[in-house]
Coordinates of C-alpha atoms in Angstrom, one line a residue:
M1 CA 153.1 91.3 96.0
N2 CA 155.8 91.2 98.6
Y3 CA 155.6 92.9 102.0
Q4 CA 157.8 93.5 105.0
S5 CA 156.4 95.0 108.3
Y6 CA 158.2 96.7 111.1
E7 CA 157.9 93.4 113.0
D8 CA 159.6 91.6 110.0
M9 CA 162.4 94.2 109.9
A10 CA 163.1 93.8 113.6
D11 CA 163.3 90.0 113.2
V12 CA 165.7 90.3 110.2
I13 CA 167.9 92.6 112.3
R14 CA 167.9 90.3 115.4
R15 CA 168.8 87.2 113.3
N16 CA 171.6 89.0 111.5
L17 CA 173.2 91.1 114.2
W18 CA 176.3 88.9 114.0
K19 CA 177.1 90.4 110.6
I20 CA 177.8 93.8 112.3
P21 CA 181.5 94.4 113.1
A22 CA 182.1 94.3 116.9
D23 CA 184.3 97.4 116.8
V24 CA 181.5 99.8 115.5
D25 CA 181.4 102.8 117.8
L26 CA 178.4 104.7 116.3
I27 CA 175.3 103.8 114.4
V28 CA 174.2 106.5 111.9
G29 CA 170.8 106.2 110.1
V30 CA 170.2 107.5 106.6
P31 CA 167.3 109.9 106.9
R32 CA 164.4 109.3 107.1
S33 CA 163.5 105.5 107.2
G34 CA 167.0 104.4 107.7
M35 CA 166.7 105.9 111.1
I36 CA 164.2 103.3 112.1
A37 CA 166.7 100.4 111.5
A38 CA 169.6 102.4 113.0
L39 CA 167.7 102.9 116.3
M40 CA 166.8 99.2 116.4
I41 CA 170.4 98.2 115.9
A42 CA 171.8 100.8 118.4
E43 CA 169.3 99.7 121.0
L44 CA 170.3 96.0 120.5
L45 CA 174.0 96.7 120.7
N46 CA 173.6 99.5 123.3
K47 CA 175.7 101.8 121.0
P48 CA 175.3 105.5 120.4
C49 CA 173.1 106.5 117.5
G50 CA 173.2 109.5 115.1
Y51 CA 172.0 110.9 111.8
V52 CA 173.4 112.9 109.0
D53 CA 172.4 116.5 108.8
G54 CA 173.7 117.8 105.5
G55 CA 177.4 116.9 105.6
S56 CA 177.5 116.7 109.5
I57 CA 177.0 113.7 111.8
R58 CA 174.8 114.5 114.7
Y59 CA 174.6 112.4 117.9
L60 CA 171.4 111.4 119.7
I61 CA 172.1 111.4 123.4
G62 CA 169.7 110.1 126.0
G63 CA 168.9 107.2 128.5
V64 CA 170.9 106.0 131.4
R65 CA 172.1 102.9 129.5
D66 CA 173.7 105.1 126.9
K67 CA 177.2 105.8 128.3
F68 CA 178.2 107.9 125.3
D69 CA 178.5 111.6 126.2
G70 CA 180.3 112.8 123.1
S71 CA 183.8 112.5 124.8
K72 CA 184.5 108.9 123.6
K73 CA 186.6 108.7 120.5
I74 CA 184.7 107.5 117.5
E75 CA 186.7 105.4 115.1
H76 CA 184.3 103.2 113.2
I77 CA 180.8 104.3 112.0
L78 CA 178.0 102.0 110.8
I79 CA 175.8 103.9 108.2
V80 CA 172.4 102.2 108.1
E81 CA 169.7 102.3 105.3
D82 CA 166.4 100.4 105.4
V83 CA 166.3 99.4 101.6
V84 CA 168.7 99.8 98.8
N85 CA 167.2 99.5 95.3
T86 CA 168.8 102.1 93.0
G87 CA 171.2 103.1 95.7
M88 CA 170.8 106.9 95.1
Q89 CA 170.4 107.7 98.8
I90 CA 173.6 105.7 99.7
I91 CA 175.5 107.4 96.8
E92 CA 174.4 110.8 98.1
M93 CA 175.3 109.8 101.7
V94 CA 178.8 108.7 100.6
K95 CA 179.3 112.0 98.9
S96 CA 178.2 114.0 101.9
L97 CA 180.5 112.0 104.2
R98 CA 183.7 112.3 102.1
P99 CA 185.2 114.9 104.5
Y100 CA 185.1 112.2 107.3
L101 CA 186.7 109.4 105.3
G102 CA 190.2 110.1 106.6
E103 CA 188.9 110.5 110.2
F104 CA 186.7 107.4 110.5
A105 CA 186.3 103.9 109.2
M106 CA 182.8 103.6 107.6
T107 CA 180.8 100.5 107.0
Y108 CA 177.6 100.8 104.9
L109 CA 174.7 98.5 105.8
S110 CA 171.2 98.0 104.3
V111 CA 168.7 95.8 106.0
Y112 CA 167.2 95.0 102.7
V113 CA 168.6 94.9 99.1
E114 CA 166.7 94.3 95.9
G115 CA 169.0 92.5 93.5
P116 CA 172.6 92.1 92.4
E117 CA 173.3 95.7 91.7
S118 CA 172.1 97.0 95.1
K119 CA 174.3 94.4 96.8
R120 CA 177.4 95.9 95.3
M121 CA 176.4 99.3 96.8
V122 CA 176.8 98.3 100.4
D123 CA 179.3 96.5 102.6
I124 CA 176.7 94.5 104.5
Y125 CA 173.1 93.5 103.7
L126 CA 170.8 91.5 106.0
Q127 CA 168.3 90.2 103.5
D128 CA 168.0 90.1 99.7
N129 CA 164.5 90.7 98.6
Y130 CA 165.1 90.2 94.9
N131 CA 162.3 88.4 93.2
P132 CA 162.3 88.7 89.4
A133 CA 158.9 86.8 89.2
D134 CA 157.3 89.4 91.5
P135 CA 159.3 92.6 91.7
D136 CA 156.8 94.7 93.7
W137 CA 157.9 95.2 97.3
F138 CA 156.1 97.2 99.9
Y139 CA 157.2 98.0 103.3
E140 CA 155.1 99.0 106.2
W141 CA 156.8 102.3 106.6
N142 CA 156.1 103.4 103.0
I143 CA 153.0 101.5 101.9
L144 CA 150.6 104.4 102.8
H145 CA 152.7 107.0 101.0
H146 CA 153.8 105.0 97.8
S147 CA 154.1 106.3 94.3
K148 CA 152.0 103.4 93.2
S149 CA 149.0 104.4 95.3
D150 CA 147.1 105.0 92.1
R151 CA 146.7 101.2 91.8
H152 CA 145.3 100.9 95.3
L153 CA 141.8 101.1 96.9
W154 CA 141.4 102.6 100.3
D155 CA 138.9 102.4 103.2
I156 CA 138.0 105.8 104.7
D157 CA 136.7 105.5 108.3
G158 CA 139.3 104.2 110.7
L159 CA 142.1 105.2 108.3
L160 CA 141.7 108.7 106.9
C161 CA 139.9 109.6 110.1
K162 CA 138.5 108.0 113.2
N163 CA 135.5 105.8 112.9
P164 CA 132.4 108.1 113.2
P165 CA 129.7 107.5 115.7
D166 CA 126.9 105.0 114.7
D167 CA 124.9 106.5 111.9
H168 CA 121.6 105.8 113.6
D169 CA 122.1 109.3 115.1
T170 CA 121.8 111.1 111.8
A171 CA 122.5 114.6 113.0
G172 CA 125.5 113.6 115.1
Y173 CA 126.8 111.4 112.3
E174 CA 126.5 114.1 109.6
Q175 CA 128.1 116.7 111.9
Y176 CA 131.0 114.3 112.5
I177 CA 131.8 113.3 108.8
S178 CA 131.5 117.0 107.8
N179 CA 134.8 117.7 109.5
P180 CA 136.5 114.8 111.2
A181 CA 140.2 115.2 112.5
P182 CA 142.4 113.6 109.8
M183 CA 144.6 110.6 110.6
V184 CA 146.5 109.2 107.6
I185 CA 146.6 111.5 104.5
P186 CA 148.1 109.8 101.5
T187 CA 151.0 111.6 99.8
Y188 CA 150.2 110.4 96.3
P189 CA 146.9 110.2 94.4
V190 CA 144.9 107.1 95.4
G191 CA 143.2 104.9 92.9
G192 CA 139.9 105.1 94.7
F193 CA 138.0 104.9 98.0
V194 CA 135.6 102.3 98.9
T195 CA 133.4 103.1 101.9
Y196 CA 130.4 101.6 103.7
R197 CA 129.1 105.2 104.0
L198 CA 125.8 105.7 102.3
E199 CA 125.6 107.3 98.9
K200 CA 123.6 110.2 100.2
Y201 CA 126.7 111.4 102.1
R202 CA 128.8 111.7 98.9
A203 CA 128.9 115.5 99.0
L204 CA 130.0 115.7 102.7
T205 CA 132.7 113.1 102.0
Q206 CA 133.9 114.7 98.8
N207 CA 134.1 118.2 100.4
W208 CA 136.2 116.8 103.2
L209 CA 138.5 115.0 100.9
K210 CA 139.0 118.1 98.9
R211 CA 139.8 120.2 102.0
Q212 CA 142.5 117.7 102.9
G213 CA 144.0 118.0 99.5
I214 CA 143.5 114.2 98.8
K215 CA 143.5 113.3 95.1
Y216 CA 141.8 110.1 93.9
Q217 CA 140.3 108.6 90.8
Q218 CA 136.9 107.4 92.2
L219 CA 134.8 107.2 95.3
V220 CA 132.5 104.2 95.7
M221 CA 129.8 104.5 98.4
F222 CA 127.0 102.1 99.4
P223 CA 124.0 102.5 97.1
A224 CA 121.2 102.3 99.7
D225 CA 118.7 104.9 101.0
D226 CA 119.2 104.3 104.7
R227 CA 121.4 102.3 107.1
D228 CA 118.8 99.5 107.8
S229 CA 118.3 98.5 104.2
R230 CA 122.1 98.7 103.7
N231 CA 122.8 96.5 106.7
M232 CA 120.2 93.9 105.5
Q233 CA 121.9 93.8 102.0
M234 CA 125.5 92.9 102.9
S235 CA 128.3 93.5 105.4
P236 CA 131.0 96.1 104.9
A237 CA 133.7 93.5 104.1
I238 CA 131.4 91.7 101.4
F239 CA 130.6 95.1 99.8
K240 CA 134.3 96.1 99.6
A241 CA 135.4 92.7 98.4
N242 CA 132.9 92.7 95.6
I243 CA 134.1 96.1 94.4
Y244 CA 137.7 95.2 94.7
R245 CA 137.4 91.8 93.0
N246 CA 135.7 93.4 90.0
L247 CA 138.3 96.1 89.5
P248 CA 141.3 94.3 88.1
Q249 CA 143.3 97.5 87.7
Y250 CA 143.8 97.7 91.4
N251 CA 146.2 95.3 93.1
L252 CA 145.9 96.4 96.8
F253 CA 143.2 97.3 99.2
V254 CA 144.0 99.3 102.3
E255 CA 141.6 98.5 105.1
S256 CA 141.3 99.9 108.6
D257 CA 139.8 96.9 110.5
A258 CA 141.7 93.6 110.9
K259 CA 138.6 91.2 110.7
Q260 CA 137.4 93.0 107.6
A261 CA 140.8 93.0 106.0
E262 CA 141.2 89.3 106.3
L263 CA 137.7 88.6 105.0
I264 CA 138.1 91.1 102.0
S265 CA 141.3 89.3 101.0
T266 CA 139.6 85.9 101.2
L267 CA 136.6 86.9 99.2
S268 CA 138.4 88.9 96.6
D269 CA 141.4 86.6 96.3
K270 CA 143.6 89.7 96.3
P271 CA 146.0 91.3 98.8
V272 CA 144.8 93.6 101.6
Y273 CA 146.9 95.7 103.9
C274 CA 145.4 96.2 107.4
Y275 CA 146.2 99.5 109.1
E276 CA 145.0 98.2 112.4
N277 CA 147.6 95.5 112.8
G278 CA 150.2 96.2 110.1
K279 CA 149.6 92.8 108.3
L280 CA 149.3 92.1 104.6
Y281 CA 146.6 89.4 103.9
K282 CA 146.9 87.6 100.7

C-alpha cells in the first residue's frame, strides 16, 4: 500500500517548483482536491489563485501580499490537479475551458501521476507514483472517503466522534455515546468497526451509526461484562490488532490515536492510518 500525506504533497511541490514556467500569471485549481495544491503553489509563488466554476474562471482575492486586483492582464494560466490517473477530470476541464484557449496560454500540471498514460495527459507532473507491483495509492485528502473503504476497518471514538468521558461514570458515558456530535462520517460503506467499547453498548452504538447513515459490514466490540475486567484482559491496541490480523480481507485499519496506531501496525504486521497525525504506519 502506498500513501501520500498533505505534508508529502507540500514537500513534492517545494522540491519541484522550478518546473513551473516563470511567466505564469494565475494558478487555477481543479475542484475539489486540486484546489489544495493550487493554493500551495500560489502561496509559494505569491501569484493569484482561482478556480473553475462551470466554464468560468473565478479569482480568489485576499491578503495584503496579493497584489492582484483583477485589473492585471492575465496571459498564462496554470491549471493544477492533485492526481491524474484516468485523467477524466483533466479532460472535462479542457473541454470547459475551450472558450478561453484563444485568449490565454494554458499549462496543465498534476502534482502526482500514476503511470505512462496519465503522464501524456498533462504538460507538467511533479511525481510519478506508478508502481505496478503495488498499484494501490491512498492520499490523505481522500483516504477517509475512498471507494475501497469496504476493505478497511475503522476505530470509532476519536474518529467518528470525540472520545467519550471515562466509562467509570456509567450514566454519563451512556448518555454521551447515545448521541455524540459526529466528526468524520465515511462516504462509502466501511468494512467494519473495531472498538474498545463494551459489548453491552452495542445497541446504543448501532442506533447512532444508523442515524448517521453509516453503512458497514460488521461491528466488533470488546466481549467483557465491565470496564475493569476488560482493562485487565488487554489494551485497546492489542485488542484491535488481534482482530485486524485475523481478518485477511481487510488491508487497512483507520485509528484515531497515534500511539495505538503504531502499535496496531506493529502487532498486526499490516498498515494503519492514523487520523491524529495523518501518518500511515506499515
